[in-house]
XYZ file of C-alpha atoms in Angstrom:
611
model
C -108.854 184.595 181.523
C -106.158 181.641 179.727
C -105.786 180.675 183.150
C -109.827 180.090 184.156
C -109.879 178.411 180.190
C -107.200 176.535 181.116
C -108.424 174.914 184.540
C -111.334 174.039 182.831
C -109.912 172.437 179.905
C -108.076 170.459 182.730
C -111.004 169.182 184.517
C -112.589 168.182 181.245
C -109.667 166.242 180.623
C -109.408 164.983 184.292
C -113.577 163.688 184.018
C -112.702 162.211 180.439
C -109.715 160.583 182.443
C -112.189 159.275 184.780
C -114.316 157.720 182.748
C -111.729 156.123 180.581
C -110.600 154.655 183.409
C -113.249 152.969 185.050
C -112.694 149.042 186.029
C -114.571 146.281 185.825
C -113.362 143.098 187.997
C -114.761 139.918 186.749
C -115.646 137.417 189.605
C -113.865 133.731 189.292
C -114.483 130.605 191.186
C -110.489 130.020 191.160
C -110.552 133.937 193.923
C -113.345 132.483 196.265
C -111.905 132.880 199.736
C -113.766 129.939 201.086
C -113.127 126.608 201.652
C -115.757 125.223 199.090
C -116.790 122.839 201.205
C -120.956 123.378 200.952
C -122.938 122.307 197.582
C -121.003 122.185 194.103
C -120.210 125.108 191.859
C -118.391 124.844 188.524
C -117.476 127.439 185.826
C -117.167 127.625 182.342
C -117.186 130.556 179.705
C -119.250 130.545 176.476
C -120.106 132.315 173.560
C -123.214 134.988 173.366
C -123.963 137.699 171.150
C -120.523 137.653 170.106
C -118.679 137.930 173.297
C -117.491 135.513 175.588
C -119.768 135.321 178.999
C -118.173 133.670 182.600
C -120.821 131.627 184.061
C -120.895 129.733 187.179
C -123.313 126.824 187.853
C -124.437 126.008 191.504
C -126.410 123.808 192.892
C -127.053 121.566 196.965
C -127.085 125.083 198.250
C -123.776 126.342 196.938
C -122.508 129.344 199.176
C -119.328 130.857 197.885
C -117.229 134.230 199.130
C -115.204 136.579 197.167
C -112.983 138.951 199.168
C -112.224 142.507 197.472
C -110.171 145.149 198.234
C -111.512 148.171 196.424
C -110.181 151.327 196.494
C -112.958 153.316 195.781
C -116.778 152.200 196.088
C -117.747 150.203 193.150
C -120.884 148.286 192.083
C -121.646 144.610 192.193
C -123.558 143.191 189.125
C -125.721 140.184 189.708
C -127.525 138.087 186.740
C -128.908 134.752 187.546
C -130.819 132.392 185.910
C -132.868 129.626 187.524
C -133.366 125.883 186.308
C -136.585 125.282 188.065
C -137.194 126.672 191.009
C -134.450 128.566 193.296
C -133.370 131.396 195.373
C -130.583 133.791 196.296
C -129.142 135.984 198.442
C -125.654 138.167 198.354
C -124.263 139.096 201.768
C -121.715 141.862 202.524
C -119.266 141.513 204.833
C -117.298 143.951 206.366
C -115.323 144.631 209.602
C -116.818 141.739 211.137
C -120.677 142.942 210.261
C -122.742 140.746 207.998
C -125.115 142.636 205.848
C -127.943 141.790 203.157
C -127.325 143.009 199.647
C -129.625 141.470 197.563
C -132.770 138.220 197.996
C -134.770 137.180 195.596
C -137.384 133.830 195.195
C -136.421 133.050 191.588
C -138.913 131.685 188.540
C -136.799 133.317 185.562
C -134.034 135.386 185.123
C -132.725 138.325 187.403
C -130.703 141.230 187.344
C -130.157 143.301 190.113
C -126.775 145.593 191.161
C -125.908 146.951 194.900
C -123.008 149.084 195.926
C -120.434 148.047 197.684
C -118.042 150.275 199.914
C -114.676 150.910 199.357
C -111.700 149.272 201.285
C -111.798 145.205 202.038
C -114.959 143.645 201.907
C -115.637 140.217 201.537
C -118.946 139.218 198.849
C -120.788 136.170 200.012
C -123.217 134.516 197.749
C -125.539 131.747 198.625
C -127.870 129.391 196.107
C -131.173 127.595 196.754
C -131.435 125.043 194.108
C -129.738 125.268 190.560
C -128.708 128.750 189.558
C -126.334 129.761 186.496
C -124.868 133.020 187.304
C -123.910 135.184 184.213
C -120.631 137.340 184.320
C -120.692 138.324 188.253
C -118.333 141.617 188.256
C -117.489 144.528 190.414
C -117.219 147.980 188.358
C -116.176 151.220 190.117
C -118.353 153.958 190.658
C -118.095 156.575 187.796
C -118.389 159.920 190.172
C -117.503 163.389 189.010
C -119.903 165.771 191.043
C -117.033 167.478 192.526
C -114.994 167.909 189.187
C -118.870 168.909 187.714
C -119.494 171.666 190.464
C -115.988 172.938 189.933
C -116.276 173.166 186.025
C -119.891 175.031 186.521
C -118.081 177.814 188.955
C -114.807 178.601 186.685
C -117.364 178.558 183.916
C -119.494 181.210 185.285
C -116.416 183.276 186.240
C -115.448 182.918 182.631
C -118.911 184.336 181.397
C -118.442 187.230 183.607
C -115.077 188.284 182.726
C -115.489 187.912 178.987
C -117.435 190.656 178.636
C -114.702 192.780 179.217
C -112.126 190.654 177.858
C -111.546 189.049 174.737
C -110.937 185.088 174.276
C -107.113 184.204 174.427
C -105.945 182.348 171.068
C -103.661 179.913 172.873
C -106.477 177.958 174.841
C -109.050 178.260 172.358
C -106.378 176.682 169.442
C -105.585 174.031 172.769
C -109.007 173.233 172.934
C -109.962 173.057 169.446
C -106.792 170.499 168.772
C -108.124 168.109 171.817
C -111.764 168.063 170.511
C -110.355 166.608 167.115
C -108.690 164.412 168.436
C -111.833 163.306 170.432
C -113.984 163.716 167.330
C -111.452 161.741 165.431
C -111.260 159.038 168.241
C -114.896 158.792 168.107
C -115.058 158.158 163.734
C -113.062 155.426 164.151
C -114.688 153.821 167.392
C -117.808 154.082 165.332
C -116.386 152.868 162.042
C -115.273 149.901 163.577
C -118.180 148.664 165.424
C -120.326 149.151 162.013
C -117.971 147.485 159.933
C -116.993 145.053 163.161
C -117.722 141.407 160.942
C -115.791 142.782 158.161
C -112.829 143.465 160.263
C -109.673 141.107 159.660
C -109.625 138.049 161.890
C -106.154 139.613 163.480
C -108.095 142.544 165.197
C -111.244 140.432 166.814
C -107.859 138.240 167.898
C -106.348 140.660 169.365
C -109.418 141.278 171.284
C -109.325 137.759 172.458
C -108.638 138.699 176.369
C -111.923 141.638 176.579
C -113.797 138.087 175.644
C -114.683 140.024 171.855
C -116.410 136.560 170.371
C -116.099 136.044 165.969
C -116.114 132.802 164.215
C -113.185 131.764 163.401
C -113.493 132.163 159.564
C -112.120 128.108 159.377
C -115.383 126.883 160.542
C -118.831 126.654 159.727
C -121.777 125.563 161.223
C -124.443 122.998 160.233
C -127.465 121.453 161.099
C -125.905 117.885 159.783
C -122.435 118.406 162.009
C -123.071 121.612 164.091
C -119.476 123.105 163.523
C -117.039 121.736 160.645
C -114.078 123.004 159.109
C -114.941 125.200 155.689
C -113.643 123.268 152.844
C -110.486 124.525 150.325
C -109.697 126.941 153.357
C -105.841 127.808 153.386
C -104.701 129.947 156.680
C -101.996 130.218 159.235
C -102.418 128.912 163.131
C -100.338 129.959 165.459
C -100.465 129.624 169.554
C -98.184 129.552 172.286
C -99.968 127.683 175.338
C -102.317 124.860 175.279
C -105.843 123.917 176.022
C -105.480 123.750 179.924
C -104.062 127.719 180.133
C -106.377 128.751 177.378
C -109.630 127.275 179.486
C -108.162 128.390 182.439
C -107.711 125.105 184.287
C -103.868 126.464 185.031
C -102.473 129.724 184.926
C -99.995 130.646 182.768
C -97.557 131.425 184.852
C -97.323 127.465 185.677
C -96.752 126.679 181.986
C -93.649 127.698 179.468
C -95.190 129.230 176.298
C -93.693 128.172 172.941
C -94.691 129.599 169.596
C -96.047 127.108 167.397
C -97.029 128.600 163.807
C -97.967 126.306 160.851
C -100.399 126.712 158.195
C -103.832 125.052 158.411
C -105.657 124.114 155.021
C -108.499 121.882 154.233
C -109.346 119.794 150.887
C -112.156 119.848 148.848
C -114.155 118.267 151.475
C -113.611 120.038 154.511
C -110.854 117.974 156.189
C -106.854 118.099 156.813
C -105.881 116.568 153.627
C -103.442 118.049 150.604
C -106.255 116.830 148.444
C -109.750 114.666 147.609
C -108.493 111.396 146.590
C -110.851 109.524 144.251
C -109.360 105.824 146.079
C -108.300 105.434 149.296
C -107.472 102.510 151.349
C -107.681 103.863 155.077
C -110.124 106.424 156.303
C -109.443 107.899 159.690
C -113.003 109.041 161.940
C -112.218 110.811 165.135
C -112.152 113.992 166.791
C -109.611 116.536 167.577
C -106.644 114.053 167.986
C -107.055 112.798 164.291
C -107.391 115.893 163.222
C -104.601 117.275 165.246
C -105.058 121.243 164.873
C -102.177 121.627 167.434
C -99.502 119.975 164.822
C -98.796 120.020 161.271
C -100.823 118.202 159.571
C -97.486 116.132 158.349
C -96.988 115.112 161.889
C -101.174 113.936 161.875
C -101.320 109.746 162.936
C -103.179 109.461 159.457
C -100.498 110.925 157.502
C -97.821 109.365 159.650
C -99.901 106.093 159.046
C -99.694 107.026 155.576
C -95.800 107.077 155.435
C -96.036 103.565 157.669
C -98.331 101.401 155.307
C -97.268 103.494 151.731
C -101.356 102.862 150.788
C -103.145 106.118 150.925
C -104.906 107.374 154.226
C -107.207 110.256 154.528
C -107.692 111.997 157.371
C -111.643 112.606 158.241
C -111.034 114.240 162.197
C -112.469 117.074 163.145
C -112.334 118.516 166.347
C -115.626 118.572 168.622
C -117.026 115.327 166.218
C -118.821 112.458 168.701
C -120.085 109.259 167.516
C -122.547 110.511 165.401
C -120.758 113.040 163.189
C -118.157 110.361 162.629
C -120.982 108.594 161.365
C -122.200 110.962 159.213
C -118.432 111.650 157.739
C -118.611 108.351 156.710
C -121.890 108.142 154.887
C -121.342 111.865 153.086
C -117.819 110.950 152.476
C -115.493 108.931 153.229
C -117.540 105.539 151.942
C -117.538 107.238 148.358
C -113.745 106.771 148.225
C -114.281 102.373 148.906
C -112.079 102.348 152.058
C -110.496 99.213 152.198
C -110.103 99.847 156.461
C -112.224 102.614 158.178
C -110.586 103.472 161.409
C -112.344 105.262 164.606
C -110.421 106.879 167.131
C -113.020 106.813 170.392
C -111.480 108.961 173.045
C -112.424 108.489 176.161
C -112.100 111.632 177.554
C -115.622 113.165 175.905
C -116.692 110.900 172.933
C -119.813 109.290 174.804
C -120.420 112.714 176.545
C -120.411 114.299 173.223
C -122.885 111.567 171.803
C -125.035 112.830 174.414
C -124.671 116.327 173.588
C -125.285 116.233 169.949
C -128.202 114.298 170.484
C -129.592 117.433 172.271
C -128.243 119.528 169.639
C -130.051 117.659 166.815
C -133.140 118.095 168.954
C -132.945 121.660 169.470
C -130.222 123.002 166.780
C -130.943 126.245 168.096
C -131.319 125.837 172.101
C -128.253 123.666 172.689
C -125.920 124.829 169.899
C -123.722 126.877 172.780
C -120.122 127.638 171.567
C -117.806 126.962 174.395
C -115.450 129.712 175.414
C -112.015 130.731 176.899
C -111.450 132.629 179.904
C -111.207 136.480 179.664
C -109.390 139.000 180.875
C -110.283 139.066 184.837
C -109.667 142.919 185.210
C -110.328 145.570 182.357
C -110.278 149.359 182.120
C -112.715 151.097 180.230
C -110.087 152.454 177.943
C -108.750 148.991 177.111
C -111.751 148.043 175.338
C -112.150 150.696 172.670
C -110.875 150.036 169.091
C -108.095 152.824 168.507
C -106.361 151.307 171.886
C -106.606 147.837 170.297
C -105.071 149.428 166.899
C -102.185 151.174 168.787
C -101.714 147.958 170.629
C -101.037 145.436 167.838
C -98.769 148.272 166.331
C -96.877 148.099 169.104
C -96.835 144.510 169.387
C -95.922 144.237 165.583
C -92.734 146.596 166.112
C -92.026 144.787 169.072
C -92.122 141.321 167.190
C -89.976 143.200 164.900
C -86.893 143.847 167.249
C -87.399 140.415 168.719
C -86.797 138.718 165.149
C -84.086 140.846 164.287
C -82.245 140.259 168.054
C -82.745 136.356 167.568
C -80.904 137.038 164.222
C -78.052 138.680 165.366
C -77.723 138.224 168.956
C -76.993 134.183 169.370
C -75.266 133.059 172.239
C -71.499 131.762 171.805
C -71.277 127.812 172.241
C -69.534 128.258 175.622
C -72.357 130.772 177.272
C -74.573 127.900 175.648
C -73.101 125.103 177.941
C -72.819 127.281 180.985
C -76.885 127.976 180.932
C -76.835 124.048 180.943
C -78.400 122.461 184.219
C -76.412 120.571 185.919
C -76.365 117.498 185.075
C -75.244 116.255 189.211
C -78.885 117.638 190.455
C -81.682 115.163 190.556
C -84.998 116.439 189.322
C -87.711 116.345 192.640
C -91.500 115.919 192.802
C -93.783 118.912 193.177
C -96.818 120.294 191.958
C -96.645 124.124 190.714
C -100.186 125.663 190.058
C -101.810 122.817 188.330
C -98.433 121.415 186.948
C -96.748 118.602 187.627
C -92.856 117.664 187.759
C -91.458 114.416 188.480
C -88.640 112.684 187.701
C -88.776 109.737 184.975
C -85.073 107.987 184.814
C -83.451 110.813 185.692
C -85.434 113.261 183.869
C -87.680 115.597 184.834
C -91.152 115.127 183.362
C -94.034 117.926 183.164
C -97.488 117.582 183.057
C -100.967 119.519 183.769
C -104.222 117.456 183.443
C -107.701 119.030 182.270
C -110.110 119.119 185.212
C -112.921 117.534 183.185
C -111.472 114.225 182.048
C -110.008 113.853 185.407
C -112.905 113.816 187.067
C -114.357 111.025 184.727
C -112.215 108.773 186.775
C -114.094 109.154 189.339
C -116.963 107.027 187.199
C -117.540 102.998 187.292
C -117.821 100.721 184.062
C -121.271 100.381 185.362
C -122.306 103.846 185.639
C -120.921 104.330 181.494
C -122.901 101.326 181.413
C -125.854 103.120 182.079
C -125.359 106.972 180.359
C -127.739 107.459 177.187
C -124.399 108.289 175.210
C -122.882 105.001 175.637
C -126.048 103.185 173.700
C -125.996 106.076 171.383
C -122.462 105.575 170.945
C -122.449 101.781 170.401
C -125.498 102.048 168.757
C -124.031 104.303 166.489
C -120.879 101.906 165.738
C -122.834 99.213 164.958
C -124.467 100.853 161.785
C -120.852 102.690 161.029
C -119.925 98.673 160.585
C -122.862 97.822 158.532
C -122.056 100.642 156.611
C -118.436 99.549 155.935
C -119.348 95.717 155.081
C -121.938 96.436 152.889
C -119.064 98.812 150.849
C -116.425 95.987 151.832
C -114.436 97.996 154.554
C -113.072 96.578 157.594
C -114.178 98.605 160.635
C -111.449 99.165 163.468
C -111.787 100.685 166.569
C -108.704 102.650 167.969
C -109.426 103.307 172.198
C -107.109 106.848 173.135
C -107.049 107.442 176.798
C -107.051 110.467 178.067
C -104.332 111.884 179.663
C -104.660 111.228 183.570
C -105.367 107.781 182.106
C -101.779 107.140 181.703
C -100.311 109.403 184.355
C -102.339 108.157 187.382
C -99.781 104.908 188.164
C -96.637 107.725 187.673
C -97.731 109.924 189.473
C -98.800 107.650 192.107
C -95.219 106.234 192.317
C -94.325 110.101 192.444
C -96.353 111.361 194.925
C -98.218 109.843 198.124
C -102.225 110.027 198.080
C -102.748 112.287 200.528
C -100.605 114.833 198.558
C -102.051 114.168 195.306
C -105.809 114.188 196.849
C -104.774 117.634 197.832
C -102.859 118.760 194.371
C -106.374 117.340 192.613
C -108.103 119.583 194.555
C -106.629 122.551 192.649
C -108.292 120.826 189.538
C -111.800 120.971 191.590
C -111.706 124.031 193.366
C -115.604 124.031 192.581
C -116.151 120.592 194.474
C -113.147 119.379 196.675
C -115.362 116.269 196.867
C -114.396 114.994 193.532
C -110.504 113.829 194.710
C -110.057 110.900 195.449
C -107.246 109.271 194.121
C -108.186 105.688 195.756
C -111.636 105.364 193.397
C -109.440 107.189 189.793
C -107.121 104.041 190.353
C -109.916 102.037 190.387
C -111.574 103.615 187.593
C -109.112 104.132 185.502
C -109.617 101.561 182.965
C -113.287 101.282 183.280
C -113.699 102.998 179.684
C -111.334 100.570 177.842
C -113.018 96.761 179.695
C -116.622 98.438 178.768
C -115.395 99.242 175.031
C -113.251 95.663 174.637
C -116.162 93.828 175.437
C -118.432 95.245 173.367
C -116.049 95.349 170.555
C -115.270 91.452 171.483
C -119.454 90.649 171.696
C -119.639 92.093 168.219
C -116.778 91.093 166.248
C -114.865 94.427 165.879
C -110.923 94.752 166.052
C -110.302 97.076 168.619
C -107.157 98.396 169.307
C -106.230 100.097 172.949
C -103.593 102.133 172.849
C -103.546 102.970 176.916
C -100.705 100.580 178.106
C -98.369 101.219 175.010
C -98.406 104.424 175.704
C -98.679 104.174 179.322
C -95.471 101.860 178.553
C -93.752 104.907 176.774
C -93.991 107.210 179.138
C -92.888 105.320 181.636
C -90.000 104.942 180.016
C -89.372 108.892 179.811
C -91.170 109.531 176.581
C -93.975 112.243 177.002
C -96.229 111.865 174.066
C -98.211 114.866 175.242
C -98.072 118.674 175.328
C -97.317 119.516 179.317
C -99.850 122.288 178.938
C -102.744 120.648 176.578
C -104.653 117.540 176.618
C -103.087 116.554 173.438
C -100.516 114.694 171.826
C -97.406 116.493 170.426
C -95.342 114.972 167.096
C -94.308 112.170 169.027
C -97.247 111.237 170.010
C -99.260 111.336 167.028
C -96.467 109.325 165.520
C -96.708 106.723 167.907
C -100.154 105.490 167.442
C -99.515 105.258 163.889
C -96.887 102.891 164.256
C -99.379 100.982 166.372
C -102.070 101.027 163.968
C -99.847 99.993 161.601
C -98.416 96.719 163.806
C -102.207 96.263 164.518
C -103.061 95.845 161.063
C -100.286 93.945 160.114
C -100.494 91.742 163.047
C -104.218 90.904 162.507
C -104.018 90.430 159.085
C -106.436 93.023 158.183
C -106.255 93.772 154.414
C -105.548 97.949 153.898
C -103.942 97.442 150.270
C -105.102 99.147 147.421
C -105.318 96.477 144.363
């Protein structure tokens, strides 16, 4: 009798196992097996119902392949959704045979599933027209007849033989222990998830990878801005890679993580200042590099600018803000403190794309207010996304951060193991490209950078074709009033151009590397559309930003400052004012364009002292 109670207390266990264990394989564009050579497909991950959905875009008759290698039969989940009319199908391919999973003629969206046998399979899917496809996975097949059908026959011998023999304690107290721990698994499971927006920020973060999506308490959203930073907030960042690992656009394996902790507080107002200052004499419009989330805010270019001039400078950044927004700051704040300079930072990696997407937003605050995303765990067990497994796991990590501290304390190396883990200094640093990073050698020194996919590609655009984008006459439209604005209040309005980062890299790395091996290296940044690399038309292009924003600044009377060959000039010279790993500057570069602002203003003459 314990030993029937017992095998079935096993196989309870084992189907529990089972089930716990069940995968779910997210689909990627970087794993298609195909040489992306037919229509254009691009991903990106975004925010819904508070969790963070893959989707891929394709369009010209995309076709893209997946191979898998499954070791039991799992199921393929398919959502799509149309813009305008389309169609689809999803082929199977195995041992050579070519097999129809799914077709459909699409006028709205569709979900559909189809198994898929175990072993290695490749999944081809092909587009008709412009089709977003939501969170394509592969989950394995949750079967337990066999374990079922075995339960149901020890259980029947068990009903026969307990009539003539009592119960054993041992497996019944066994038994009873594991269904409290289940019950008691279950509470907190259930707890959570009601209580799941009252939770500390620290567990939804340490959900981050199963794509678990909360606001970061920080922000705030608005129908004036869309998303701003809360005002008299006072927290703690901390992060260890940069924007291109975090958005997937390099692995992290290609990067070197550092942990960067400092706190993050806001003034009265909602932006990176100690305080609200009733009299200023420089206010600083931009985006994320003036607000410069990924530094202290003592390393900011306002508040280096600040140190520079000795006048004060506050800092009105925020991260996301296009043209308009900026515009906006100023009106609803910044003007109220009489300015004596009002400085925009335009960056040309996204301002006049951003100008276009607000517009939409203030449209349609509700249709086009998507929350962009970050790339989410590609493979995830059933277990791994309950709540007491994410509790057990940050007490882990917390004893484990523990030890670490307390080894970094008392374990430091002697000055002469120091010097021997020294490189030495007789190699030469070579050129090569790692998984979406590159090394080179700058006097002698090896240099590292990664570029984000998005601004690269903007090379590949004319002066003529900003020319003619809708967010280029919003955008100078836009400056125009923000200088009306600023005489009327006696302000001096100054335009500051940032490039973005392949801006200044191109000419080094084409010293560094020939064409045909960087068109191939860029091609890592497009997997979705090989098309796009082409280093001949980037080099042409690569300044077509800065001569369309001089001459309108020139046509309309507007200092305009560009700060692309200084620090083009700087990095040259072996000084990398940017993260390797993030689109941003680092200290030293956020220090450099305040020193020259501050040269600019002196230079021109243009009055920032407080009387």
């Amino acid at each position: 009798m314990s030993l029937l109670l017992f095998l079935q207390l096993a196989l309870i266990c084992l189907i529990v196992g089972e089930w716990l264990f069940v995968s779910t394989h997210r689909l990627y564009l970087e794993d298609r097996t195909d040489d992306a050579s037919q229509g254009t497909a691009w991903e990106h991950f975004v925010a819904e119902n508070g969790f963070i959905v893959p989707k891929i875009i394709t369009r010209d008759d995309a076709r893209f392949t997946f191979h898998l290698d499954l070791y039991t039969s799992s199921v393929l989940h398919v959502r799509a959704t149309p813009d305008g009319p389309a169609a689809c199908e999803v082929y199977l391919v195995k041992n050579g045979a070519r097999t129809l999973l799914l077709q459909a003629s699409l006028s709205g969206p569709f979900s559909a599933s189809a198994l898929v046998p175990s072993g290695p399979v490749d999944v081809e899917i092909v587009n008709h027209g412009v089709i977003t496809w939501s969170d394509l996975r592969v989950v394995t097949r949750f079967r337990v007849l066999p374990e079922l059908l075995a339960f149901a026959i020890l259980f029947l011998f068990t009903c026969r033989f307990k009539r003539d023999t009592p119960l054993p304690a041992a497996p019944i107290q066994f038994a009873l222990a594991l269904a409290s721990i289940c019950v008691t698994f279950v509470l907190i499971e259930l707890g959570m998830r009601t209580v799941n927006e009252k939770l500390p920020f620290s567990v939804a973060d340490s959900r981050h990878d199963l794509g678990v999506f909360r606001l970061d308490p920080r922000w705030q959203f608005s129908t004036r801005y869309k998303k701003r930073m809360r005002p008299n907030s006072n927290t703690y960042t901390q992060w260890n890679y940069g924007d291109l690992v975090t958005t997937a656009a390099i692995p992290a394996e290609a990067s070197s993580p550092t942990v960067n902790r400092f706190p993050i507080s806001t003034d009265s107002e909602g932006f990176r200042n100690p305080v609200t200052r009733e009299r200023i004499a420089v206010a600083a419009l931009g985006d994320s590099f003036t607000d410069g989330l990924i530094v202290p805010r003592e390393q900011t270019w306002p508040a280096q600018l600040e140190k520079i001039l000795g006048t004060p400078v506050q800092n009105y950044g925020t991260a996301g803000f296009g043209p308009q927004q900026e515009r906006y700051v100023l009106e609803d704040f910044a003007i109220h403190h009489h300015p004596k300079v009002v400085v925009i930072a335009f960056f040309a990696g996204n301002d006049i794309f951003d100008a276009e997407s607000f517009a939409k937003f203030q449209q349609s605050p509700t249709d086009s207010a998507e929350i962009p995303g970050w790339k989410i765990k590609k493979v995830v067990m059933r277990y791994q996304t309950f709540y007491p497994y994410t509790l057990s796991s940050m007490a882990l990590q917390g004893v484990w951060r523990r030890d670490v501290q307390t080894a970094d304390q008392t374990l430091q190396p002697a000055p002469a193991a120091a010097a021997a883990s020294l490189p030495d200094s007789a190699s030469q640093p070579r050129a090569y490209f790692n998984r979406g990073m590159f090394h080179f050698p700058v006097h002698g020194q090896e240099m590292s950078v990664a570029i984000m996919p998005a601004y690269l590609r903007t090379l590949n655009y004319s002066r003529e074709w900003f020319a003619a984008r809708p967010g280029w006459e919003l955008t100078r439209r836009t400056y125009l009033e923000i200088k009306q604005t600023a005489a009327q209040n006696g302000a001096t309005l100054v335009v500051m151009f940032i490039p973005f980062k392949s801006q200044v890299f191109l000419p080094l790395l084409q010293r560094a590397f020939s064409s045909g091996d960087l068109n191939r290296d860029f091609r890592f940044y497009f997997r979705e559309n090989q098309s796009d690399a082409n280093v001949a038309v980037m080099a042409k292009n690569r300044l077509a930003q800065n001569e369309l924003m001089r001459t309108f600044c020139e046509d309309n009377g507007l200092p305009f400052l560009d700060l692309t060959p200084a620090i083009q000039q700087q990095i040259e010279q072996g000084n990398n004012l940017y993260f390797p790993d993030d689109a941003h500057w680092n200290a030293a570069g956020h220090a450099f364009a305040a020193q020259e602002l501050a040269a600019f203003l002196k230079q021109h003459k243009i009055e920032y002292s407080l009387p």
